[in-house]
Amino acid sequence: MTLRLNEDFPVNEEGDIVMARRLVREFALQRGFGSTDITRIVTAASELIRNIYVYAGKGFMRVSFNEEVVRVGITLTFSDQGPGIPDIAKAMEPGYSTGRSMGMGLSGSKRLMDELTIRSEVGKGTTVIIVKWLSK
Amino acid sequence: MTRDNISVIRLKDILLVTVPPEPDDETVSAFQEKVLDVMASNEPRGLVLDISTVQTLDSFFARTLMETVQMAALMGTPTVIAGMRPDVAITATLLGLSFGRTLTARNMDSAFDLIIEKAAEDLSI
């Protein structure tokens, strides 16, 4: 399985979580991140892909690279057309979960990454974008 | 990957189980069942879960590990989680995972020492 940058990787079944993790690991390595950052990025991705699978059933992940003068980065986008998040502030609280989980996914991913943005509309779906930067 | 691929070694009456490195959910569940089965048939004095090959410990996987430790405790077996890689420890802490009062060790040697100590304590009470 290969995935190109800016291409959608569909998440339809539980097995896709492991595959998506593997792809994110490869991209992060290619981008030049060290092993601790790679572990952080892959773990955050794992949480967010699981959220898609658990709450929306299916969705997709996209990987892109950022280029700036003094730094480069990796951006991961997780999108679904699931039920949406009614209260984003609440969903960001550690330990808050509407599913059968520890409720660490969103708050934890934010701490593991440099940036985390959520757009969500009830009944329409959710998009979570995470970014990790690396100094040139 | 099924439960047959999960390595279980019995050494000095202690069961050493190697946690698979990149398990899917099915393997995670198979792992938990296998651990409980081998414990029931072996009645060891302790259980060591070797996580030294685990690269990604997300909250789902961590929860299953913690559940397994709790189930083993209910069956009267002390458990040590051993060999967590530095990257994984950093990530688990940032993620906010809590391992409560679970016994942990840097390597197999210390894990075995911990269990032997624990067994000696229990005898002296």
Short mmCIF file of C-alpha atoms in Angstrom, two decimals:
data_model
loop_
_atom_site.label_atom_id
_atom_site.label_comp_id
_atom_site.label_asym_id
_atom_site.label_seq_id
_atom_site.Cartn_x
_atom_site.Cartn_y
_atom_site.Cartn_z
CA MET A 1 0.00 0.00 0.00
CA THR A 2 1.40 3.35 -0.98
CA LEU A 3 -0.11 6.77 -0.51
CA ARG A 4 0.95 9.96 -2.26
CA LEU A 5 1.03 13.34 -0.56
CA ASN A 6 -2.28 15.23 -0.67
CA GLU A 7 -4.12 12.06 -1.59
CA ASP A 8 -7.04 10.71 0.46
CA PHE A 9 -6.46 7.50 2.42
CA PRO A 10 -9.89 6.01 3.11
CA VAL A 11 -10.64 4.74 6.62
CA ASN A 12 -13.44 2.19 6.37
CA GLU A 13 -12.49 -0.64 8.65
CA GLU A 14 -10.55 -1.26 11.80
CA GLY A 15 -7.56 -2.69 9.90
CA ASP A 16 -7.09 0.68 8.18
CA ILE A 17 -5.94 2.15 11.50
CA VAL A 18 -2.76 0.05 11.51
CA MET A 19 -2.14 0.77 7.81
CA ALA A 20 -2.68 4.53 8.25
CA ARG A 21 -0.24 4.52 11.17
CA ARG A 22 2.38 2.82 9.02
CA LEU A 23 1.92 5.40 6.24
CA VAL A 24 2.18 8.32 8.67
CA ARG A 25 5.38 6.84 10.09
CA GLU A 26 6.91 6.66 6.59
CA PHE A 27 5.94 10.23 5.73
CA ALA A 28 7.23 11.63 9.04
CA LEU A 29 10.55 9.82 8.49
CA GLN A 30 10.73 11.16 4.93
CA ARG A 31 10.07 14.68 6.25
CA GLY A 32 13.12 14.33 8.48
CA PHE A 33 11.62 14.02 11.95
CA GLY A 34 13.53 12.21 14.70
CA SER A 35 12.23 9.11 16.43
CA THR A 36 10.57 10.88 19.39
CA ASP A 37 8.67 13.25 17.11
CA ILE A 38 7.72 10.37 14.83
CA THR A 39 6.28 8.46 17.80
CA ARG A 40 4.29 11.57 18.82
CA ILE A 41 2.95 12.15 15.31
CA VAL A 42 2.03 8.49 14.75
CA THR A 43 0.32 8.25 18.16
CA ALA A 44 -1.72 11.44 17.55
CA ALA A 45 -2.69 10.08 14.11
CA SER A 46 -3.71 6.78 15.69
CA GLU A 47 -6.05 8.56 18.14
CA LEU A 48 -7.69 10.65 15.41
CA ILE A 49 -8.10 7.77 12.94
CA ARG A 50 -9.71 5.76 15.71
CA ASN A 51 -12.10 8.65 16.37
CA ILE A 52 -13.19 8.51 12.71
CA TYR A 53 -13.69 4.76 12.90
CA VAL A 54 -15.53 4.80 16.26
CA TYR A 55 -17.72 7.89 15.84
CA ALA A 56 -18.30 8.19 12.09
CA GLY A 57 -17.65 4.66 10.83
CA LYS A 58 -15.67 5.94 7.86
CA GLY A 59 -13.76 8.92 6.59
CA PHE A 60 -10.33 9.70 5.26
CA MET A 61 -6.85 10.89 6.15
CA ARG A 62 -4.60 13.13 4.08
CA VAL A 63 -0.91 13.90 4.55
CA SER A 64 0.77 17.04 3.25
CA PHE A 65 4.12 18.75 3.72
CA ASN A 66 4.56 22.41 4.70
CA GLU A 67 7.46 24.49 3.40
CA GLU A 68 8.47 27.76 5.01
CA VAL A 69 11.67 29.81 5.04
CA VAL A 70 12.98 28.67 8.40
CA ARG A 71 10.97 25.54 9.03
CA VAL A 72 9.25 22.61 7.39
CA GLY A 73 6.28 20.69 8.67
CA ILE A 74 3.85 17.85 8.26
CA THR A 75 0.10 18.37 8.20
CA LEU A 76 -2.37 15.55 8.74
CA THR A 77 -6.04 16.03 7.98
CA PHE A 78 -8.73 13.67 9.32
CA SER A 79 -12.18 14.13 7.87
CA ASP A 80 -15.50 12.38 8.24
CA GLN A 81 -19.17 12.91 7.53
CA GLY A 82 -20.24 11.54 10.88
CA PRO A 83 -22.49 12.99 13.58
CA GLY A 84 -20.23 15.98 14.33
CA ILE A 85 -19.21 17.35 17.72
CA PRO A 86 -21.89 19.47 19.46
CA ASP A 87 -19.54 21.02 22.02
CA ILE A 88 -15.92 21.22 20.82
CA ALA A 89 -14.64 22.86 24.03
CA LYS A 90 -16.07 19.98 26.05
CA ALA A 91 -14.67 17.38 23.63
CA MET A 92 -11.22 18.94 24.13
CA GLU A 93 -11.33 18.37 27.91
CA PRO A 94 -9.06 15.49 29.01
CA GLY A 95 -11.08 12.52 30.16
CA TYR A 96 -14.27 13.58 28.40
CA SER A 97 -15.68 10.87 26.14
CA THR A 98 -19.06 10.01 24.68
CA GLY A 99 -17.70 6.65 23.52
CA ARG A 100 -16.14 3.80 25.43
CA SER A 101 -12.69 5.31 25.55
CA MET A 102 -10.38 7.13 27.93
CA GLY A 103 -11.23 10.50 26.39
CA MET A 104 -7.60 11.33 25.69
CA GLY A 105 -7.79 11.48 21.88
CA LEU A 106 -8.33 15.19 21.16
CA SER A 107 -6.67 16.76 24.19
CA GLY A 108 -3.75 14.32 23.97
CA SER A 109 -3.25 14.85 20.25
CA LYS A 110 -3.10 18.60 20.84
CA ARG A 111 -0.32 18.14 23.39
CA LEU A 112 1.59 15.77 21.09
CA MET A 113 1.47 18.15 18.12
CA ASP A 114 2.26 21.86 17.60
CA GLU A 115 -1.16 22.79 16.22
CA LEU A 116 -4.61 21.23 16.26
CA THR A 117 -7.67 22.71 14.57
CA ILE A 118 -11.18 21.28 14.64
CA ARG A 119 -14.06 22.16 12.38
CA SER A 120 -17.27 20.35 13.12
CA GLU A 121 -20.91 20.70 12.31
CA VAL A 122 -23.59 18.54 13.93
CA GLY A 123 -25.08 16.17 11.39
CA LYS A 124 -22.50 17.11 8.74
CA GLY A 125 -19.16 15.84 9.98
CA THR A 126 -15.83 16.69 11.54
CA THR A 127 -12.41 17.70 10.24
CA VAL A 128 -9.37 17.70 12.50
CA ILE A 129 -6.08 19.15 11.22
CA ILE A 130 -2.82 18.61 13.09
CA VAL A 131 0.59 20.10 12.30
CA LYS A 132 4.11 19.37 13.54
CA TRP A 133 7.01 21.69 12.69
CA LEU A 134 10.69 21.01 12.29
CA SER A 135 13.40 23.71 12.24
CA LYS A 136 15.52 23.72 9.08
CA MET B 1 -1.45 -12.13 13.24
CA THR B 2 -3.43 -14.36 15.60
CA ARG B 3 -3.01 -15.52 19.15
CA ASP B 4 -0.66 -18.30 18.01
CA ASN B 5 1.93 -15.67 17.13
CA ILE B 6 1.95 -14.20 20.63
CA SER B 7 5.00 -15.45 22.46
CA VAL B 8 4.60 -16.79 26.00
CA ILE B 9 7.63 -18.07 27.89
CA ARG B 10 7.59 -19.62 31.34
CA LEU B 11 10.73 -18.91 33.32
CA LYS B 12 11.26 -19.53 37.06
CA ASP B 13 7.51 -19.85 37.52
CA ILE B 14 6.95 -16.43 35.96
CA LEU B 15 5.14 -15.97 32.65
CA LEU B 16 6.78 -13.67 30.17
CA VAL B 17 4.48 -12.46 27.40
CA THR B 18 5.79 -10.41 24.49
CA VAL B 19 3.28 -7.77 23.46
CA PRO B 20 3.07 -7.60 19.64
CA PRO B 21 4.65 -4.41 18.19
CA GLU B 22 1.93 -3.03 15.88
CA PRO B 23 -1.21 -4.97 16.72
CA ASP B 24 -4.59 -4.34 15.14
CA ASP B 25 -7.62 -4.39 17.45
CA GLU B 26 -8.21 -8.07 16.83
CA THR B 27 -4.66 -8.94 17.90
CA VAL B 28 -5.00 -6.72 20.97
CA SER B 29 -8.10 -8.69 22.05
CA ALA B 30 -6.43 -12.01 21.17
CA PHE B 31 -3.45 -10.97 23.27
CA GLN B 32 -5.66 -10.28 26.29
CA GLU B 33 -7.48 -13.62 25.99
CA LYS B 34 -4.28 -15.56 25.53
CA VAL B 35 -2.69 -13.98 28.62
CA LEU B 36 -5.67 -14.91 30.78
CA ASP B 37 -5.81 -18.45 29.36
CA VAL B 38 -2.16 -19.22 29.96
CA MET B 39 -2.43 -17.78 33.46
CA ALA B 40 -5.35 -20.03 34.30
CA SER B 41 -3.50 -23.15 33.11
CA ASN B 42 -0.07 -22.25 34.52
CA GLU B 43 -0.85 -20.57 37.84
CA PRO B 44 2.37 -18.54 37.74
CA ARG B 45 3.58 -16.40 40.64
CA GLY B 46 3.81 -13.42 38.35
CA LEU B 47 3.28 -12.07 34.90
CA VAL B 48 5.63 -9.86 32.90
CA LEU B 49 4.29 -8.00 29.87
CA ASP B 50 7.24 -7.13 27.65
CA ILE B 51 6.40 -4.00 25.64
CA SER B 52 9.94 -3.30 24.42
CA THR B 53 8.97 -3.72 20.75
CA VAL B 54 5.85 -1.53 20.99
CA GLN B 55 6.32 1.65 18.94
CA THR B 56 2.83 3.13 19.16
CA LEU B 57 0.94 3.03 22.43
CA ASP B 58 -2.32 4.85 21.81
CA SER B 59 -5.10 5.19 24.36
CA PHE B 60 -6.98 2.13 23.07
CA PHE B 61 -3.95 -0.14 23.34
CA ALA B 62 -3.03 1.33 26.75
CA ARG B 63 -6.54 0.72 28.05
CA THR B 64 -6.41 -2.93 26.98
CA LEU B 65 -3.03 -3.35 28.70
CA MET B 66 -4.39 -1.80 31.91
CA GLU B 67 -7.47 -4.01 31.76
CA THR B 68 -5.26 -7.06 31.35
CA VAL B 69 -3.22 -6.06 34.41
CA GLN B 70 -6.44 -5.62 36.41
CA MET B 71 -7.83 -8.99 35.28
CA ALA B 72 -4.55 -10.68 36.22
CA ALA B 73 -4.76 -8.99 39.65
CA LEU B 74 -8.28 -10.37 40.10
CA MET B 75 -6.85 -13.81 39.36
CA GLY B 76 -4.27 -13.18 42.09
CA THR B 77 -1.25 -12.64 39.87
CA PRO B 78 1.00 -9.59 40.16
CA THR B 79 1.95 -8.09 36.81
CA VAL B 80 4.88 -5.94 35.72
CA ILE B 81 4.92 -3.95 32.49
CA ALA B 82 8.49 -3.99 31.28
CA GLY B 83 10.72 -2.34 28.71
CA MET B 84 8.78 0.74 27.64
CA ARG B 85 10.87 2.65 25.08
CA PRO B 86 11.80 6.26 25.95
CA ASP B 87 9.84 7.66 22.95
CA VAL B 88 6.78 5.74 24.02
CA ALA B 89 7.11 6.93 27.65
CA ILE B 90 7.33 10.57 26.49
CA THR B 91 4.34 10.14 24.20
CA ALA B 92 2.23 8.27 26.75
CA THR B 93 2.79 11.02 29.31
CA LEU B 94 1.94 13.84 26.89
CA LEU B 95 -1.11 11.95 25.74
CA GLY B 96 -2.25 11.87 29.37
CA LEU B 97 -2.24 8.10 29.84
CA SER B 98 -2.22 7.04 33.44
CA PHE B 99 -0.92 3.68 34.50
CA GLY B 100 -2.09 4.10 38.07
CA ARG B 101 -0.29 1.82 40.47
CA THR B 102 0.88 -0.64 37.85
CA LEU B 103 4.34 -2.04 38.50
CA THR B 104 6.81 -1.10 35.77
CA ALA B 105 10.41 -2.06 35.09
CA ARG B 106 13.14 -0.97 32.70
CA ASN B 107 14.00 -4.50 31.59
CA MET B 108 13.26 -8.18 32.16
CA ASP B 109 15.83 -8.54 34.95
CA SER B 110 14.25 -5.82 37.08
CA ALA B 111 10.78 -7.11 36.24
CA PHE B 112 11.68 -10.56 37.57
CA ASP B 113 13.25 -9.02 40.69
CA LEU B 114 10.09 -7.00 41.31
CA ILE B 115 7.86 -10.07 41.11
CA ILE B 116 10.11 -12.14 43.35
CA GLU B 117 10.17 -9.26 45.87
CA LYS B 118 6.40 -8.93 45.67
CA ALA B 119 5.92 -12.68 46.23
CA ALA B 120 8.25 -12.56 49.25
CA GLU B 121 6.31 -9.60 50.72
CA ASP B 122 3.01 -11.41 50.29
CA LEU B 123 4.41 -14.48 52.09
CA SER B 124 5.66 -12.42 55.03
CA ILE B 125 2.29 -10.77 55.68
#
